[in-house]
Every structure is written in C-alpha cells, then in structure tokens.
C-alpha positions as a LaTeX table, in Angstrom:
\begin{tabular}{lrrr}
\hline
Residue & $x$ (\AA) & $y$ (\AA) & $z$ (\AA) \\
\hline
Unk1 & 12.98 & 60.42 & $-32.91$ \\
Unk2 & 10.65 & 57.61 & $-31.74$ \\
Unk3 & 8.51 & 58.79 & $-29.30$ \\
Unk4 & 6.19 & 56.08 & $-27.52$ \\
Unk5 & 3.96 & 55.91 & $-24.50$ \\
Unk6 & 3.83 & 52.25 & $-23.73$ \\
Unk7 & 1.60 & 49.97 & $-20.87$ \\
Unk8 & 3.73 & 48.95 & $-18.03$ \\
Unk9 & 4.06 & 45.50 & $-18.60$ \\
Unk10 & 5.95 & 42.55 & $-17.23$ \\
Unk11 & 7.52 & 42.70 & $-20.29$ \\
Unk12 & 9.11 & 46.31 & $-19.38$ \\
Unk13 & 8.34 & 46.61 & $-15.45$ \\
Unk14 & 12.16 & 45.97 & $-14.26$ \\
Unk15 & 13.53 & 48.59 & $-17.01$ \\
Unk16 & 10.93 & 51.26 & $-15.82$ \\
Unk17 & 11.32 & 50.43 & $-12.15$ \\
Unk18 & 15.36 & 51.55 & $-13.04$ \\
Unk19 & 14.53 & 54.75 & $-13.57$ \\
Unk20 & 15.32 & 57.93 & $-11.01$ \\
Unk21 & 14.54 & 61.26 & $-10.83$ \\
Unk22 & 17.18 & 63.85 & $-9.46$ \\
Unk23 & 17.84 & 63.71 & $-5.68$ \\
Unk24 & 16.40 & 67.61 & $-5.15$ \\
Unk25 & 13.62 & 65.87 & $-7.20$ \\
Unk26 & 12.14 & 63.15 & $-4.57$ \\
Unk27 & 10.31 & 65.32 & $-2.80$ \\
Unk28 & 8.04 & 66.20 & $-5.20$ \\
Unk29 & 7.16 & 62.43 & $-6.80$ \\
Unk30 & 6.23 & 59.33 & $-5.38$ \\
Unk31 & 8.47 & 56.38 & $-6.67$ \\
Unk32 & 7.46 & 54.21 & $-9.62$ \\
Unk33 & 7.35 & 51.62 & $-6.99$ \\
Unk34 & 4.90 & 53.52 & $-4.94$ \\
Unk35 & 2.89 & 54.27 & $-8.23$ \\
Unk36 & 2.32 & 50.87 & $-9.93$ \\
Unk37 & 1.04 & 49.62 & $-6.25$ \\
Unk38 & $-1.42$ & 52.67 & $-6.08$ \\
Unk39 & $-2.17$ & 51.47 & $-9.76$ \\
Unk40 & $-2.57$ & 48.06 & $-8.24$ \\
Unk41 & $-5.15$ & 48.79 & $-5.74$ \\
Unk42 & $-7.03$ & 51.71 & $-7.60$ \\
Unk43 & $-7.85$ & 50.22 & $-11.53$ \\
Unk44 & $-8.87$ & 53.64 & $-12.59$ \\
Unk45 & $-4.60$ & 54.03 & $-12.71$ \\
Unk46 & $-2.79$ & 53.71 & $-16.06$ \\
Unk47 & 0.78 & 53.48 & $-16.18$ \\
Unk48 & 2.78 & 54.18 & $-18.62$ \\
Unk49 & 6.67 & 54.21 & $-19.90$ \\
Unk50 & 7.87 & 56.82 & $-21.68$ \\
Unk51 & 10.09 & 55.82 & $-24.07$ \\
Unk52 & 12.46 & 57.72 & $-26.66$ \\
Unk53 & 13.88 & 55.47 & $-29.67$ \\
Unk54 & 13.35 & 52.53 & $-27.85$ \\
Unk55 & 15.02 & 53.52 & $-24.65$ \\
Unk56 & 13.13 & 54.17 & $-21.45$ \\
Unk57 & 13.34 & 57.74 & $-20.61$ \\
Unk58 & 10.00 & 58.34 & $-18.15$ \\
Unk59 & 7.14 & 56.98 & $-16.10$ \\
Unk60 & 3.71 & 58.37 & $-16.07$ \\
Unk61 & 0.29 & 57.21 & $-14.61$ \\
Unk62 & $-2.90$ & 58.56 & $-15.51$ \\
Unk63 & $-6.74$ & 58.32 & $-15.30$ \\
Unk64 & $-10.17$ & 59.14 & $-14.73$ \\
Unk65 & $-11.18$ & 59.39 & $-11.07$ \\
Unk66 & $-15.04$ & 58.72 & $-9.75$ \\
Unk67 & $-16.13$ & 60.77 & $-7.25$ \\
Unk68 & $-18.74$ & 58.54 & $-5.85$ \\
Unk69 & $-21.86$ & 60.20 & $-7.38$ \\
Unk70 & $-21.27$ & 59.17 & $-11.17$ \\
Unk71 & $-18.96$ & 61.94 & $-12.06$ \\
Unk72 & $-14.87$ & 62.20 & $-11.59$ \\
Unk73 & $-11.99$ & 64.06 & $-13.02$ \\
Unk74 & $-9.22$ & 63.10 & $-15.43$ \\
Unk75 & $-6.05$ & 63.68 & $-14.25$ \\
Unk76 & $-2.26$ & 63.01 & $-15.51$ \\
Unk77 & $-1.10$ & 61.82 & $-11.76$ \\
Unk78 & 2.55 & 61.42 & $-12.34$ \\
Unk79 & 4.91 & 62.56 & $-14.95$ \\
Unk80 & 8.92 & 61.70 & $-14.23$ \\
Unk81 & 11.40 & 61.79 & $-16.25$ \\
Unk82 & 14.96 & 60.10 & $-15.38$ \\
Unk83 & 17.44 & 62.46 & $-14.39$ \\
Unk84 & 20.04 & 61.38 & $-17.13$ \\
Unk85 & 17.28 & 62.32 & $-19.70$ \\
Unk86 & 16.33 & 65.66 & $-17.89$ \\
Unk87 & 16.80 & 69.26 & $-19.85$ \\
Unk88 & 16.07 & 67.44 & $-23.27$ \\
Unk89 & 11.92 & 68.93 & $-23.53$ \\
Unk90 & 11.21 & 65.04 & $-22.63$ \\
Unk91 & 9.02 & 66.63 & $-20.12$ \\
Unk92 & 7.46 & 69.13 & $-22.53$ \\
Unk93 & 7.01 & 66.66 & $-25.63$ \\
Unk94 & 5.45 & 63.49 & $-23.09$ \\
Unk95 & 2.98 & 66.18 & $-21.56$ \\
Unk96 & 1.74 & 67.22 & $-24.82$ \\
Unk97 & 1.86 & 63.47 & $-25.82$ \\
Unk98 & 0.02 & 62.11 & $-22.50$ \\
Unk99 & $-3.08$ & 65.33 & $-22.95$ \\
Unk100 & $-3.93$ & 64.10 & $-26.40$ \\
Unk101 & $-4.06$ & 60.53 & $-25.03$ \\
Unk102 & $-5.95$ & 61.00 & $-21.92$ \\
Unk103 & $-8.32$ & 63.33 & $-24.35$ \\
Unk104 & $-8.54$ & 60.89 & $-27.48$ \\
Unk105 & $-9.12$ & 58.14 & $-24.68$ \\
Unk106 & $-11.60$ & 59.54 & $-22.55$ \\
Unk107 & $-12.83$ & 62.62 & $-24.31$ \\
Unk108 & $-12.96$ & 65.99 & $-24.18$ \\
Unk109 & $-13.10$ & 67.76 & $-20.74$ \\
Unk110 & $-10.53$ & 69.67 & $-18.18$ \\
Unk111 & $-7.38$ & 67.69 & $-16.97$ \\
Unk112 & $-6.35$ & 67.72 & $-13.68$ \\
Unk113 & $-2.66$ & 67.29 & $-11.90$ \\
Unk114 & $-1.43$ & 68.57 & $-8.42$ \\
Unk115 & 1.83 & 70.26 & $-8.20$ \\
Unk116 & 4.03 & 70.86 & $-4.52$ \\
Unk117 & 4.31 & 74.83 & $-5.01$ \\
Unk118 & 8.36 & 74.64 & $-4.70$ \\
Unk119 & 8.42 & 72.49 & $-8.23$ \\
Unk120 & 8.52 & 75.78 & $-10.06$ \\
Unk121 & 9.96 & 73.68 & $-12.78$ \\
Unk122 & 7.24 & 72.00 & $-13.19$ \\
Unk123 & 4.97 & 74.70 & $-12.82$ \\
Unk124 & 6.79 & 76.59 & $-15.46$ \\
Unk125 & 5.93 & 73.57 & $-17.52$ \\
Unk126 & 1.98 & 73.02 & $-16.73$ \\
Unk127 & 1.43 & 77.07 & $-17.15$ \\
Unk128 & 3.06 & 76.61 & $-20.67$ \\
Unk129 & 0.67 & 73.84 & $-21.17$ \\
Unk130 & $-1.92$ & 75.77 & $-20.36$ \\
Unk131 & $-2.46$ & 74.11 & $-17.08$ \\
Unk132 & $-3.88$ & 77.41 & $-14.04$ \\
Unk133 & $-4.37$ & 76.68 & $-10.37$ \\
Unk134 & $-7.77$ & 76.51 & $-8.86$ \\
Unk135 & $-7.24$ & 77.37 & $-5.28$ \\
Unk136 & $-8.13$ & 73.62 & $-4.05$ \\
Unk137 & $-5.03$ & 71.16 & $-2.52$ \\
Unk138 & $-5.09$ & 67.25 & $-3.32$ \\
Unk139 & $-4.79$ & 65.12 & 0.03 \\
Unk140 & $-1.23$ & 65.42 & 0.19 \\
Unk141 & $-0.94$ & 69.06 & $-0.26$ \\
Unk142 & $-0.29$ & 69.92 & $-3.91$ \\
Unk143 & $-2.16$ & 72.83 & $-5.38$ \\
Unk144 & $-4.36$ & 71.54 & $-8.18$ \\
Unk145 & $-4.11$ & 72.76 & $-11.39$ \\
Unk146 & $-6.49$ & 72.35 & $-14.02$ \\
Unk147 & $-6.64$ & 72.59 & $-18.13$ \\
Unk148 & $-10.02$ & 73.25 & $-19.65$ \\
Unk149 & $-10.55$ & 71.69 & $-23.11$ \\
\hline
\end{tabular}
C-alpha cells in the first residue's frame, strides 16, 4: 500500500471536505470544515489528507504553536479518519506517519494533542504511541497528552 500525507489543496479540498467520521464520533472532532478555517485564520495550522493508494481515507492538521514569549508546542491537532475506512490501523499507521513528519519538520522535542476523556479509542491509540497525560485541559476541555522525544 501507498501511504501519503498530502497538503490540502484546491486541487483535493472538495474530496477531503467528503469525508465523515462515525456519528458516536462528532463529539469528539471538529469538522474538516471547522479545521481548514481555524487553519485559515491561525498559519501556524497544516492540513493534511491522508490518503491510502490514492484514495482519501483521513484529515489531519498539525503544527507548532507560539506561546507569545518565543517558545510554543508542537502538536498533531486533529487526526480523523472516515468511518468507511475505520478498524483498518489507518489511525495507527497515519499517527506514526504524522510524528515522524512533525519531528523531521520541526525537530526533535515532545508532541502535544488533547483528547475528550470518553474517546477511549483514541486514548488506547495515543498510550500505544507513547503519548501520557499531563494533568493540564486545552480550552475546550480535552486532557492534554504529551510524547517526549
């Protein structure tokens, strides 16, 4: 398999915009929609397709945020994966895919995502990863979890 983490594009926009997590799911993603206009107004975003063999499987967006004082944190802010490609290790395989990328692109140093604690899914996932929580909550009130490199 052909597995390719691609910049959303006008090229590819519509195809990615197509793309839907379960319905149990919503809760615990913003919409691609709702991502590529944070992306929009915040230029430390990067989103990305996920693609498998050429076909559009997932959506991710990450970067490194400033903190105002000349420091920030790198963090993988979205990962989704349509629901029609779901219980494949998409998930697994684009996580391990995205952390090298974010680390070959902005160097060694912890990554950061936030998690809603009732995604034990995906929590499963990150702690595989080797992704712990840190005791802090993001703005919207996912527990942050954090893997040192």
């Amino acid at each position: 398999m052909e597995w390719e983490i691609c910049k959303v594009t006008s090229n590819n926009k519509e195809e990615l915009l197509s793309l839907r997590v379960a319905e149990e799911q919503m809760q615990f993603i913003e919409t691609i929609e709702e991502s590529l206009l944070e992306a929009a107004q915040w230029k430390e975003f990067r989103p990305v397709g996920l693609y498998v063999d050429g076909v559009p499987v997932g959506f991710a967006m990450y970067g490194f945020l400033g903190d105002g004082k000349g420091g920030g944190n790198l963090w993988i802010d979205r990962l989704l994966i349509d629901e029609n490609f779901q219980g494949r290790g998409y998930g697994r395989h684009f996580m391990e895919l995205l952390i090298q990328r974010v680390l070959d692109e902005y160097g060694e140093q912890p990554i950061y995502l936030s998690v809603y604690p009732e995604n034990t899914d995906a929590i499963r996932l990150y702690e595989k990863l080797g992704f712990v929580f840190i005791g802090e909550y993001d703005t919207k009130g996912e527990q942050i979890m954090r893997k040192s490199s």
